[in-house]
PDB file of C-alpha atoms in Angstrom:
ATOM      1  CA  MET A 144     120.630  55.985  38.087  1.00 97.00           C
ATOM      2  CA  LYS A 145     117.166  56.936  36.955  1.00 98.00           C
ATOM      3  CA  ILE A 146     117.564  58.581  33.553  1.00 98.00           C
ATOM      4  CA  ILE A 147     114.885  60.087  31.328  1.00 98.00           C
ATOM      5  CA  ILE A 148     115.339  59.902  27.550  1.00 98.00           C
ATOM      6  CA  THR A 149     113.407  62.203  25.233  1.00 97.00           C
ATOM      7  CA  GLY A 150     113.262  61.606  21.496  1.00 92.00           C
ATOM      8  CA  SER A 151     111.184  58.410  21.594  1.00 93.00           C
ATOM      9  CA  LEU A 152     113.126  55.642  19.797  1.00 93.00           C
ATOM     10  CA  GLY A 153     114.729  57.826  17.146  1.00 93.00           C
ATOM     11  CA  ASN A 154     118.180  57.545  15.570  1.00 94.00           C
ATOM     12  CA  VAL A 155     119.902  58.775  18.733  1.00 97.00           C
ATOM     13  CA  ALA A 156     117.464  57.877  21.510  1.00 97.00           C
ATOM     14  CA  LYS A 157     117.221  54.183  20.620  1.00 97.00           C
ATOM     15  CA  PRO A 158     120.948  53.332  20.764  1.00 98.00           C
ATOM     16  CA  LEU A 159     121.282  55.597  23.813  1.00 98.00           C
ATOM     17  CA  THR A 160     118.512  53.695  25.585  1.00 98.00           C
ATOM     18  CA  LYS A 161     120.138  50.365  24.728  1.00 98.00           C
ATOM     19  CA  GLN A 162     123.522  51.442  26.109  1.00 97.00           C
ATOM     20  CA  LEU A 163     122.146  52.803  29.362  1.00 98.00           C
ATOM     21  CA  VAL A 164     119.910  49.779  29.981  1.00 98.00           C
ATOM     22  CA  GLU A 165     122.899  47.486  29.403  1.00 97.00           C
ATOM     23  CA  GLN A 166     124.823  49.522  31.978  1.00 97.00           C
ATOM     24  CA  GLY A 167     122.109  48.776  34.528  1.00 97.00           C
ATOM     25  CA  HIS A 168     120.410  52.165  34.735  1.00 98.00           C
ATOM     26  CA  GLY A 169     116.673  52.627  35.156  1.00 98.00           C
ATOM     27  CA  ILE A 170     115.545  54.229  31.896  1.00 98.00           C
ATOM     28  CA  VAL A 171     112.295  56.002  31.109  1.00 98.00           C
ATOM     29  CA  VAL A 172     111.686  56.870  27.443  1.00 98.00           C
ATOM     30  CA  ILE A 173     109.287  59.651  26.539  1.00 98.00           C
ATOM     31  CA  SER A 174     107.252  59.175  23.382  1.00 96.00           C
ATOM     32  CA  SER A 175     104.097  60.761  22.013  1.00 94.00           C
ATOM     33  CA  ASN A 176     103.257  57.536  20.199  1.00 93.00           C
ATOM     34  CA  GLU A 177     101.240  55.003  22.176  1.00 94.00           C
ATOM     35  CA  GLU A 178     102.333  52.296  19.722  1.00 94.00           C
ATOM     36  CA  ARG A 179     105.941  52.703  20.895  1.00 95.00           C
ATOM     37  CA  LYS A 180     105.178  51.270  24.353  1.00 96.00           C
ATOM     38  CA  HIS A 181     105.949  47.672  23.428  1.00 97.00           C
ATOM     39  CA  ASP A 182     109.184  48.584  21.617  1.00 97.00           C
ATOM     40  CA  ILE A 183     110.368  50.644  24.587  1.00 98.00           C
ATOM     41  CA  GLU A 184     109.578  47.851  27.027  1.00 98.00           C
ATOM     42  CA  PHE A 185     111.318  45.345  24.751  1.00 97.00           C
ATOM     43  CA  LEU A 186     114.542  47.319  25.233  1.00 97.00           C
ATOM     44  CA  GLY A 187     114.160  47.053  29.002  1.00 98.00           C
ATOM     45  CA  ALA A 188     113.014  50.639  29.557  1.00 98.00           C
ATOM     46  CA  LYS A 189     109.777  52.118  30.856  1.00 98.00           C
ATOM     47  CA  PRO A 190     107.578  54.110  28.457  1.00 98.00           C
ATOM     48  CA  ALA A 191     106.144  57.502  29.360  1.00 98.00           C
ATOM     49  CA  ILE A 192     103.545  58.365  26.742  1.00 97.00           C
ATOM     50  CA  GLY A 193     102.678  62.030  26.415  1.00 96.00           C
ATOM     51  CA  SER A 194     103.445  65.297  24.656  1.00 94.00           C
ATOM     52  CA  ILE A 195     106.486  67.488  25.187  1.00 94.00           C
ATOM     53  CA  THR A 196     104.122  70.442  24.848  1.00 93.00           C
ATOM     54  CA  ASP A 197     102.572  69.386  28.206  1.00 96.00           C
ATOM     55  CA  VAL A 198     104.685  70.801  31.046  1.00 97.00           C
ATOM     56  CA  ASP A 199     102.680  68.921  33.682  1.00 98.00           C
ATOM     57  CA  PHE A 200     103.403  65.624  31.918  1.00 98.00           C
ATOM     58  CA  LEU A 201     107.103  66.474  31.648  1.00 98.00           C
ATOM     59  CA  THR A 202     107.254  67.521  35.291  1.00 98.00           C
ATOM     60  CA  GLN A 203     105.616  64.291  36.416  1.00 98.00           C
ATOM     61  CA  THR A 204     107.976  62.242  34.251  1.00 98.00           C
ATOM     62  CA  PHE A 205     111.139  64.104  35.293  1.00 98.00           C
ATOM     63  CA  ASN A 206     110.285  63.874  38.994  1.00 97.00           C
ATOM     64  CA  GLY A 207     112.849  61.798  40.881  1.00 97.00           C
ATOM     65  CA  ALA A 208     115.218  61.513  37.918  1.00 98.00           C
ATOM     66  CA  ASP A 209     118.985  61.732  38.331  1.00 98.00           C
ATOM     67  CA  ALA A 210     119.534  62.902  34.761  1.00 98.00           C
ATOM     68  CA  VAL A 211     117.615  63.820  31.617  1.00 98.00           C
ATOM     69  CA  PHE A 212     118.571  63.684  27.947  1.00 98.00           C
ATOM     70  CA  VAL A 213     116.726  66.588  26.333  1.00 97.00           C
ATOM     71  CA  MET A 214     116.347  66.869  22.586  1.00 95.00           C
ATOM     72  CA  THR A 215     113.843  68.712  20.457  1.00 91.00           C
ATOM     73  CA  PRO A 216     112.416  67.156  17.293  1.00 81.00           C
ATOM     74  CA  PRO A 217     113.939  68.598  14.099  1.00 72.00           C
ATOM     75  CA  ALA A 218     110.496  69.590  12.805  1.00 64.00           C
ATOM     76  CA  ILE A 219     107.792  69.918  15.422  1.00 66.00           C
ATOM     77  CA  SER A 220     105.432  71.518  12.918  1.00 70.00           C
ATOM     78  CA  ALA A 221     105.205  72.520   9.269  1.00 72.00           C
ATOM     79  CA  ASP A 222     105.650  76.213  10.026  1.00 83.00           C
ATOM     80  CA  ASN A 223     107.068  78.438  12.782  1.00 89.00           C
ATOM     81  CA  ILE A 224     109.654  75.699  13.224  1.00 90.00           C
ATOM     82  CA  VAL A 225     112.279  77.752  15.064  1.00 93.00           C
ATOM     83  CA  GLN A 226     109.820  79.293  17.525  1.00 92.00           C
ATOM     84  CA  ASN A 227     108.105  75.973  18.172  1.00 91.00           C
ATOM     85  CA  THR A 228     111.492  74.386  18.788  1.00 92.00           C
ATOM     86  CA  ILE A 229     112.305  77.130  21.290  1.00 94.00           C
ATOM     87  CA  ASN A 230     108.926  76.596  22.957  1.00 94.00           C
ATOM     88  CA  ALA A 231     109.747  72.902  23.437  1.00 93.00           C
ATOM     89  CA  GLY A 232     113.005  73.947  25.075  1.00 95.00           C
ATOM     90  CA  LYS A 233     111.083  76.260  27.387  1.00 96.00           C
ATOM     91  CA  ASN A 234     108.874  73.341  28.429  1.00 97.00           C
ATOM     92  CA  TYR A 235     111.893  71.177  29.223  1.00 97.00           C
ATOM     93  CA  ALA A 236     113.471  74.046  31.178  1.00 97.00           C
ATOM     94  CA  GLU A 237     110.331  74.575  33.230  1.00 98.00           C
ATOM     95  CA  ALA A 238     110.031  70.866  34.019  1.00 98.00           C
ATOM     96  CA  LEU A 239     113.686  70.756  35.085  1.00 98.00           C
ATOM     97  CA  LYS A 240     113.148  73.749  37.346  1.00 97.00           C
ATOM     98  CA  ASN A 241     109.996  72.180  38.806  1.00 97.00           C
ATOM     99  CA  THR A 242     111.760  68.936  39.678  1.00 97.00           C
ATOM    100  CA  GLY A 243     115.291  70.076  40.481  1.00 96.00           C
ATOM    101  CA  VAL A 244     116.971  67.427  38.301  1.00 97.00           C
ATOM    102  CA  LYS A 245     120.711  67.794  38.879  1.00 97.00           C
ATOM    103  CA  ARG A 246     122.053  66.656  35.495  1.00 98.00           C
ATOM    104  CA  ALA A 247     120.933  67.183  31.901  1.00 98.00           C
ATOM    105  CA  VAL A 248     122.450  66.634  28.484  1.00 98.00           C
ATOM    106  CA  MET A 249     121.090  68.660  25.592  1.00 98.00           C
ATOM    107  CA  LEU A 250     121.439  67.484  22.010  1.00 98.00           C
ATOM    108  CA  SER A 251     122.592  70.678  20.333  1.00 98.00           C
ATOM    109  CA  SER A 252     124.513  71.264  17.113  1.00 98.00           C
ATOM    110  CA  VAL A 253     127.677  72.611  15.606  1.00 98.00           C
ATOM    111  CA  GLY A 254     126.674  76.152  14.666  1.00 97.00           C
ATOM    112  CA  ALA A 255     124.544  76.741  17.766  1.00 97.00           C
ATOM    113  CA  ALA A 256     126.886  79.516  18.911  1.00 97.00           C
ATOM    114  CA  SER A 257     125.424  81.756  16.194  1.00 96.00           C
ATOM    115  CA  PRO A 258     121.967  83.372  16.272  1.00 95.00           C
ATOM    116  CA  VAL A 259     121.984  83.899  12.499  1.00 95.00           C
ATOM    117  CA  GLU A 260     122.692  82.164   9.185  1.00 95.00           C
ATOM    118  CA  ASN A 261     122.272  78.633  10.524  1.00 96.00           C
ATOM    119  CA  GLY A 262     118.690  77.704   9.619  1.00 95.00           C
ATOM    120  CA  PRO A 263     117.002  75.240  12.004  1.00 93.00           C
ATOM    121  CA  ILE A 264     120.049  75.357  14.301  1.00 96.00           C
ATOM    122  CA  LYS A 265     118.934  78.857  15.319  1.00 95.00           C
ATOM    123  CA  GLY A 266     116.382  77.407  17.728  1.00 95.00           C
ATOM    124  CA  LEU A 267     119.124  75.448  19.505  1.00 97.00           C
ATOM    125  CA  HIS A 268     121.111  78.651  19.989  1.00 97.00           C
ATOM    126  CA  TYR A 269     118.297  80.151  22.025  1.00 96.00           C
ATOM    127  CA  ILE A 270     117.579  76.917  23.897  1.00 97.00           C
ATOM    128  CA  GLU A 271     121.204  76.745  25.059  1.00 97.00           C
ATOM    129  CA  LYS A 272     120.715  80.229  26.499  1.00 97.00           C
ATOM    130  CA  LEU A 273     117.467  79.162  28.181  1.00 96.00           C
ATOM    131  CA  TYR A 274     119.117  76.157  29.814  1.00 97.00           C
ATOM    132  CA  SER A 275     122.050  78.267  30.984  1.00 96.00           C
ATOM    133  CA  GLU A 276     119.580  80.131  33.187  1.00 94.00           C
ATOM    134  CA  VAL A 277     118.215  76.978  34.863  1.00 96.00           C
ATOM    135  CA  GLU A 278     119.578  76.997  38.407  1.00 93.00           C
ATOM    136  CA  ASN A 279     120.722  73.819  40.151  1.00 92.00           C
ATOM    137  CA  THR A 280     120.924  71.779  36.920  1.00 97.00           C
ATOM    138  CA  SER A 281     124.315  70.990  35.380  1.00 97.00           C
ATOM    139  CA  PHE A 282     124.145  70.884  31.569  1.00 98.00           C
ATOM    140  CA  THR A 283     126.334  69.480  28.860  1.00 98.00           C
ATOM    141  CA  PHE A 284     125.528  71.045  25.514  1.00 98.00           C
ATOM    142  CA  LEU A 285     126.342  68.222  23.118  1.00 98.00           C
ATOM    143  CA  ARG A 286     127.026  70.033  19.850  1.00 98.00           C
ATOM    144  CA  ALA A 287     126.733  67.434  17.109  1.00 98.00           C
ATOM    145  CA  GLY A 288     127.844  67.648  13.502  1.00 98.00           C
ATOM    146  CA  TYR A 289     125.649  67.339  10.422  1.00 97.00           C
ATOM    147  CA  PHE A 290     123.994  63.925  10.563  1.00 97.00           C
ATOM    148  CA  TYR A 291     125.365  61.389   8.079  1.00 98.00           C
ATOM    149  CA  THR A 292     121.840  60.025   7.835  1.00 96.00           C
ATOM    150  CA  ASN A 293     120.678  63.250   6.179  1.00 94.00           C
ATOM    151  CA  PHE A 294     122.416  61.963   3.049  1.00 96.00           C
ATOM    152  CA  PHE A 295     119.704  59.333   2.710  1.00 96.00           C
ATOM    153  CA  ASN A 296     117.524  62.219   1.505  1.00 92.00           C
ATOM    154  CA  ASP A 297     119.801  62.510  -1.543  1.00 95.00           C
ATOM    155  CA  ILE A 298     119.145  58.997  -2.804  1.00 96.00           C
ATOM    156  CA  ALA A 299     116.298  60.096  -5.077  1.00 93.00           C
ATOM    157  CA  LEU A 300     118.433  62.898  -6.560  1.00 94.00           C
ATOM    158  CA  ILE A 301     121.296  60.497  -7.249  1.00 97.00           C
ATOM    159  CA  LYS A 302     118.994  57.956  -8.860  1.00 97.00           C
ATOM    160  CA  ASN A 303     117.047  60.471 -10.948  1.00 94.00           C
ATOM    161  CA  ALA A 304     119.738  62.985 -11.909  1.00 95.00           C
ATOM    162  CA  GLY A 305     123.045  61.221 -11.274  1.00 97.00           C
ATOM    163  CA  ILE A 306     124.307  64.031  -9.043  1.00 97.00           C
ATOM    164  CA  ILE A 307     124.566  65.015  -5.387  1.00 97.00           C
ATOM    165  CA  GLY A 308     124.908  68.534  -4.078  1.00 97.00           C
ATOM    166  CA  GLY A 309     123.787  71.507  -2.031  1.00 97.00           C
ATOM    167  CA  ASN A 310     123.858  75.286  -2.090  1.00 98.00           C
ATOM    168  CA  TYR A 311     127.529  75.329  -1.136  1.00 98.00           C
ATOM    169  CA  PRO A 312     130.660  74.422  -3.154  1.00 98.00           C
ATOM    170  CA  GLU A 313     132.518  71.127  -3.151  1.00 98.00           C
ATOM    171  CA  SER A 314     135.416  72.752  -1.260  1.00 98.00           C
ATOM    172  CA  THR A 315     133.221  73.363   1.791  1.00 98.00           C
ATOM    173  CA  GLU A 316     134.341  71.311   4.779  1.00 97.00           C
ATOM    174  CA  ILE A 317     131.464  69.930   6.826  1.00 97.00           C
ATOM    175  CA  PRO A 318     131.700  68.309  10.275  1.00 98.00           C
ATOM    176  CA  VAL A 319     129.507  65.189  10.216  1.00 98.00           C
ATOM    177  CA  VAL A 320     128.392  62.696  12.826  1.00 98.00           C
ATOM    178  CA  HIS A 321     126.779  59.307  13.127  1.00 98.00           C
ATOM    179  CA  PRO A 322     123.844  58.942  15.564  1.00 97.00           C
ATOM    180  CA  SER A 323     125.563  56.017  17.298  1.00 97.00           C
ATOM    181  CA  ASP A 324     128.544  58.253  18.113  1.00 98.00           C
ATOM    182  CA  ILE A 325     126.154  60.827  19.567  1.00 98.00           C
ATOM    183  CA  ALA A 326     124.504  58.130  21.681  1.00 98.00           C
ATOM    184  CA  LYS A 327     127.857  56.989  23.041  1.00 98.00           C
ATOM    185  CA  ALA A 328     128.866  60.539  23.983  1.00 98.00           C
ATOM    186  CA  ALA A 329     125.470  61.261  25.543  1.00 98.00           C
ATOM    187  CA  ALA A 330     125.676  58.079  27.633  1.00 98.00           C
ATOM    188  CA  GLU A 331     129.070  59.177  28.962  1.00 98.00           C
ATOM    189  CA  GLU A 332     127.856  62.662  29.833  1.00 98.00           C
ATOM    190  CA  LEU A 333     124.602  61.645  31.508  1.00 98.00           C
ATOM    191  CA  VAL A 334     126.322  59.667  34.248  1.00 97.00           C
ATOM    192  CA  LYS A 335     128.906  62.330  35.101  1.00 95.00           C
ATOM    193  CA  ASN A 336     128.687  64.052  38.458  1.00 91.00           C
ATOM    194  CA  ASP A 337     129.645  67.456  37.059  1.00 87.00           C
ATOM    195  CA  THR A 338     128.693  70.892  38.281  1.00 89.00           C
ATOM    196  CA  GLY A 339     128.220  73.894  36.050  1.00 92.00           C
ATOM    197  CA  ASN A 340     127.641  73.886  32.311  1.00 96.00           C
ATOM    198  CA  SER A 341     129.953  72.680  29.555  1.00 97.00           C
ATOM    199  CA  ILE A 342     130.107  72.299  25.783  1.00 97.00           C
ATOM    200  CA  ARG A 343     131.176  69.053  24.148  1.00 98.00           C
ATOM    201  CA  TYR A 344     131.483  68.587  20.406  1.00 98.00           C
ATOM    202  CA  ILE A 345     130.653  65.211  18.945  1.00 98.00           C
ATOM    203  CA  VAL A 346     131.851  64.882  15.365  1.00 98.00           C
ATOM    204  CA  SER A 347     132.728  61.627  13.600  1.00 98.00           C
ATOM    205  CA  ASP A 348     134.564  63.141  10.633  1.00 98.00           C
ATOM    206  CA  SER A 349     135.145  66.510   8.979  1.00 98.00           C
ATOM    207  CA  ARG A 350     135.402  66.390   5.208  1.00 98.00           C
ATOM    208  CA  LYS A 351     134.953  68.425   2.060  1.00 98.00           C
ATOM    209  CA  ALA A 352     131.698  68.107   0.150  1.00 98.00           C
ATOM    210  CA  SER A 353     133.647  66.614  -2.766  1.00 98.00           C
ATOM    211  CA  ASP A 354     134.689  63.778  -0.433  1.00 98.00           C
ATOM    212  CA  PHE A 355     131.030  62.989   0.267  1.00 98.00           C
ATOM    213  CA  ALA A 356     130.383  62.628  -3.454  1.00 98.00           C
ATOM    214  CA  LYS A 357     133.465  60.452  -3.962  1.00 98.00           C
ATOM    215  CA  ALA A 358     132.943  58.144  -0.971  1.00 98.00           C
ATOM    216  CA  LEU A 359     129.202  57.698  -1.395  1.00 98.00           C
ATOM    217  CA  GLY A 360     129.523  57.385  -5.174  1.00 98.00           C
ATOM    218  CA  THR A 361     132.241  54.755  -4.902  1.00 98.00           C
ATOM    219  CA  ALA A 362     130.141  52.768  -2.422  1.00 98.00           C
ATOM    220  CA  ILE A 363     127.208  52.641  -4.870  1.00 98.00           C
ATOM    221  CA  GLU A 364     129.440  51.929  -7.887  1.00 97.00           C
ATOM    222  CA  LYS A 365     129.179  55.474  -9.225  1.00 97.00           C
ATOM    223  CA  PRO A 366     132.744  56.662  -8.576  1.00 96.00           C
ATOM    224  CA  ALA A 367     132.339  59.685 -10.864  1.00 97.00           C
ATOM    225  CA  LEU A 368     129.324  60.997  -8.926  1.00 98.00           C
ATOM    226  CA  PRO A 369     129.733  64.796  -9.026  1.00 98.00           C
ATOM    227  CA  TRP A 370     129.035  67.310  -6.290  1.00 98.00           C
ATOM    228  CA  VAL A 371     126.966  70.125  -7.806  1.00 98.00           C
ATOM    229  CA  GLU A 372     126.623  73.524  -6.181  1.00 98.00           C
ATOM    230  CA  PHE A 373     123.031  74.704  -6.555  1.00 97.00           C
ATOM    231  CA  SER A 374     121.851  78.276  -6.377  1.00 97.00           C
ATOM    232  CA  ASP A 375     119.794  79.127  -3.321  1.00 97.00           C
ATOM    233  CA  GLU A 376     116.725  79.407  -5.553  1.00 97.00           C
ATOM    234  CA  ASP A 377     117.264  76.028  -7.206  1.00 96.00           C
ATOM    235  CA  SER A 378     117.961  74.428  -3.843  1.00 96.00           C
ATOM    236  CA  LEU A 379     114.738  75.850  -2.412  1.00 97.00           C
ATOM    237  CA  ASN A 380     112.639  74.811  -5.397  1.00 95.00           C
ATOM    238  CA  GLY A 381     114.107  71.315  -5.348  1.00 92.00           C
ATOM    239  CA  MET A 382     113.191  70.810  -1.707  1.00 93.00           C
ATOM    240  CA  LEU A 383     109.694  72.191  -2.250  1.00 94.00           C
ATOM    241  CA  GLN A 384     109.191  69.826  -5.175  1.00 91.00           C
ATOM    242  CA  ALA A 385     110.358  66.980  -2.947  1.00 87.00           C
ATOM    243  CA  GLY A 386     107.553  67.818  -0.541  1.00 90.00           C
ATOM    244  CA  LEU A 387     109.288  69.762   2.235  1.00 90.00           C
ATOM    245  CA  PRO A 388     107.178  72.476   3.887  1.00 92.00           C
ATOM    246  CA  GLN A 389     108.095  76.033   2.863  1.00 94.00           C
ATOM    247  CA  ASP A 390     109.448  76.998   6.302  1.00 94.00           C
ATOM    248  CA  MET A 391     111.678  73.940   6.575  1.00 93.00           C
ATOM    249  CA  ALA A 392     112.962  74.315   3.011  1.00 94.00           C
ATOM    250  CA  GLU A 393     113.866  77.950   3.628  1.00 96.00           C
ATOM    251  CA  LEU A 394     115.667  77.053   6.850  1.00 95.00           C
ATOM    252  CA  TYR A 395     117.719  74.364   5.086  1.00 95.00           C
ATOM    253  CA  VAL A 396     118.678  76.862   2.386  1.00 97.00           C
ATOM    254  CA  GLU A 397     119.794  79.264   5.112  1.00 97.00           C
ATOM    255  CA  MET A 398     121.828  76.520   6.780  1.00 97.00           C
ATOM    256  CA  GLY A 399     123.512  75.705   3.460  1.00 97.00           C
ATOM    257  CA  LEU A 400     124.396  79.375   3.075  1.00 97.00           C
ATOM    258  CA  GLY A 401     125.848  79.303   6.591  1.00 98.00           C
ATOM    259  CA  MET A 402     127.981  76.313   5.620  1.00 97.00           C
ATOM    260  CA  LYS A 403     129.164  78.188   2.536  1.00 97.00           C
ATOM    261  CA  THR A 404     130.171  81.302   4.490  1.00 97.00           C
ATOM    262  CA  GLY A 405     131.576  79.297   7.387  1.00 97.00           C
ATOM    263  CA  THR A 406     129.133  80.633   9.978  1.00 97.00           C
ATOM    264  CA  VAL A 407     127.957  77.114  10.905  1.00 98.00           C
ATOM    265  CA  GLN A 408     131.471  75.693  11.275  1.00 98.00           C
ATOM    266  CA  LYS A 409     132.976  78.746  13.005  1.00 97.00           C
ATOM    267  CA  ASP A 410     132.395  77.722  16.626  1.00 96.00           C
ATOM    268  CA  PHE A 411     133.599  74.163  15.926  1.00 98.00           C
ATOM    269  CA  ILE A 412     136.834  75.467  14.413  1.00 98.00           C
ATOM    270  CA  GLU A 413     137.358  77.933  17.250  1.00 96.00           C
ATOM    271  CA  HIS A 414     137.105  75.038  19.723  1.00 96.00           C
ATOM    272  CA  GLY A 415     139.916  73.200  17.936  1.00 97.00           C
ATOM    273  CA  SER A 416     137.830  71.141  15.493  1.00 97.00           C
ATOM    274  CA  PRO A 417     137.649  68.087  17.786  1.00 97.00           C
ATOM    275  CA  VAL A 418     136.811  64.896  15.893  1.00 98.00           C
ATOM    276  CA  THR A 419     136.196  62.214  18.513  1.00 97.00           C
ATOM    277  CA  GLY A 420     133.582  59.922  16.946  1.00 98.00           C
ATOM    278  CA  ASN A 421     134.506  56.509  15.576  1.00 97.00           C
ATOM    279  CA  ILE A 422     132.466  56.233  12.384  1.00 98.00           C
ATOM    280  CA  LYS A 423     134.296  57.803   9.461  1.00 98.00           C
ATOM    281  CA  LEU A 424     132.831  58.785   6.098  1.00 98.00           C
ATOM    282  CA  GLU A 425     133.986  55.581   4.404  1.00 97.00           C
ATOM    283  CA  ASP A 426     132.318  53.548   7.166  1.00 98.00           C
ATOM    284  CA  PHE A 427     129.027  55.365   6.665  1.00 98.00           C
ATOM    285  CA  ALA A 428     129.315  54.943   2.888  1.00 98.00           C
ATOM    286  CA  LYS A 429     128.768  51.196   3.340  1.00 98.00           C
ATOM    287  CA  GLU A 430     125.601  51.913   5.315  1.00 97.00           C
ATOM    288  CA  PHE A 431     124.513  54.352   2.616  1.00 98.00           C
ATOM    289  CA  ALA A 432     125.022  51.733  -0.074  1.00 98.00           C
ATOM    290  CA  SER A 433     122.825  49.279   1.836  1.00 97.00           C
ATOM    291  CA  GLN A 434     119.981  51.822   1.710  1.00 95.00           C
ATOM    292  CA  PHE A 435     120.527  52.878  -1.907  1.00 96.00           C
TER     293      PHE A 435
END
């Protein structure tokens, strides 16, 4: 099969590309970075260098493809993040319509069923709706949990303050996922000969916030590492001081609030809370320790 991978060689796209190349598929990887060409070719794939804001480029690249993995960057710009994310989805949708690609897998998120109280996930909610209106293309909406790798952002806080936390309590249960589990699920979905649209959850583990503190703390020889619930204001100020743009910081605060109220987890729970990934929290803790 000829399969197009968006997302350059990021945490999901790189292992996905490797798996599909090993399976013998013809893979084209889209990247906006000219310097990625060699790395893409080294994996056995073909690079397509261009911008996802360019519908003509996307149409040319998608032409003749059997399937496309469509994902939008988590932060396309410093502001108007949700709208710019939606705009990227519109570009993908138009290119799919222009080329008549029969199969697509969208990297979505747990929480995408809600249009409110989910921060940056809000854009994915509207993109799912956009893709549902694309005729002749069968979609799998791959709703992933909270990325384990986001915890790498807490390393500075742990080192400087001896705590880990968020604007939700330690009793909050969060579905989490490892990028390699997403890649495996995406590879399975891309080669299916399905018709119609479907939702698939990809979650590696679902644990309380207190478990994150315990597992990660134990792995870095800080077994008493506490989970601290921050106020929304303190959480926002902390992210701004760490250098996050205002819009992104506000969206993350909103997502934390959605985790606290259960809005983000609601659709996952209603679908039976399926945990199908292989990499559990204690497995990731070893990876976290290697980066600490």
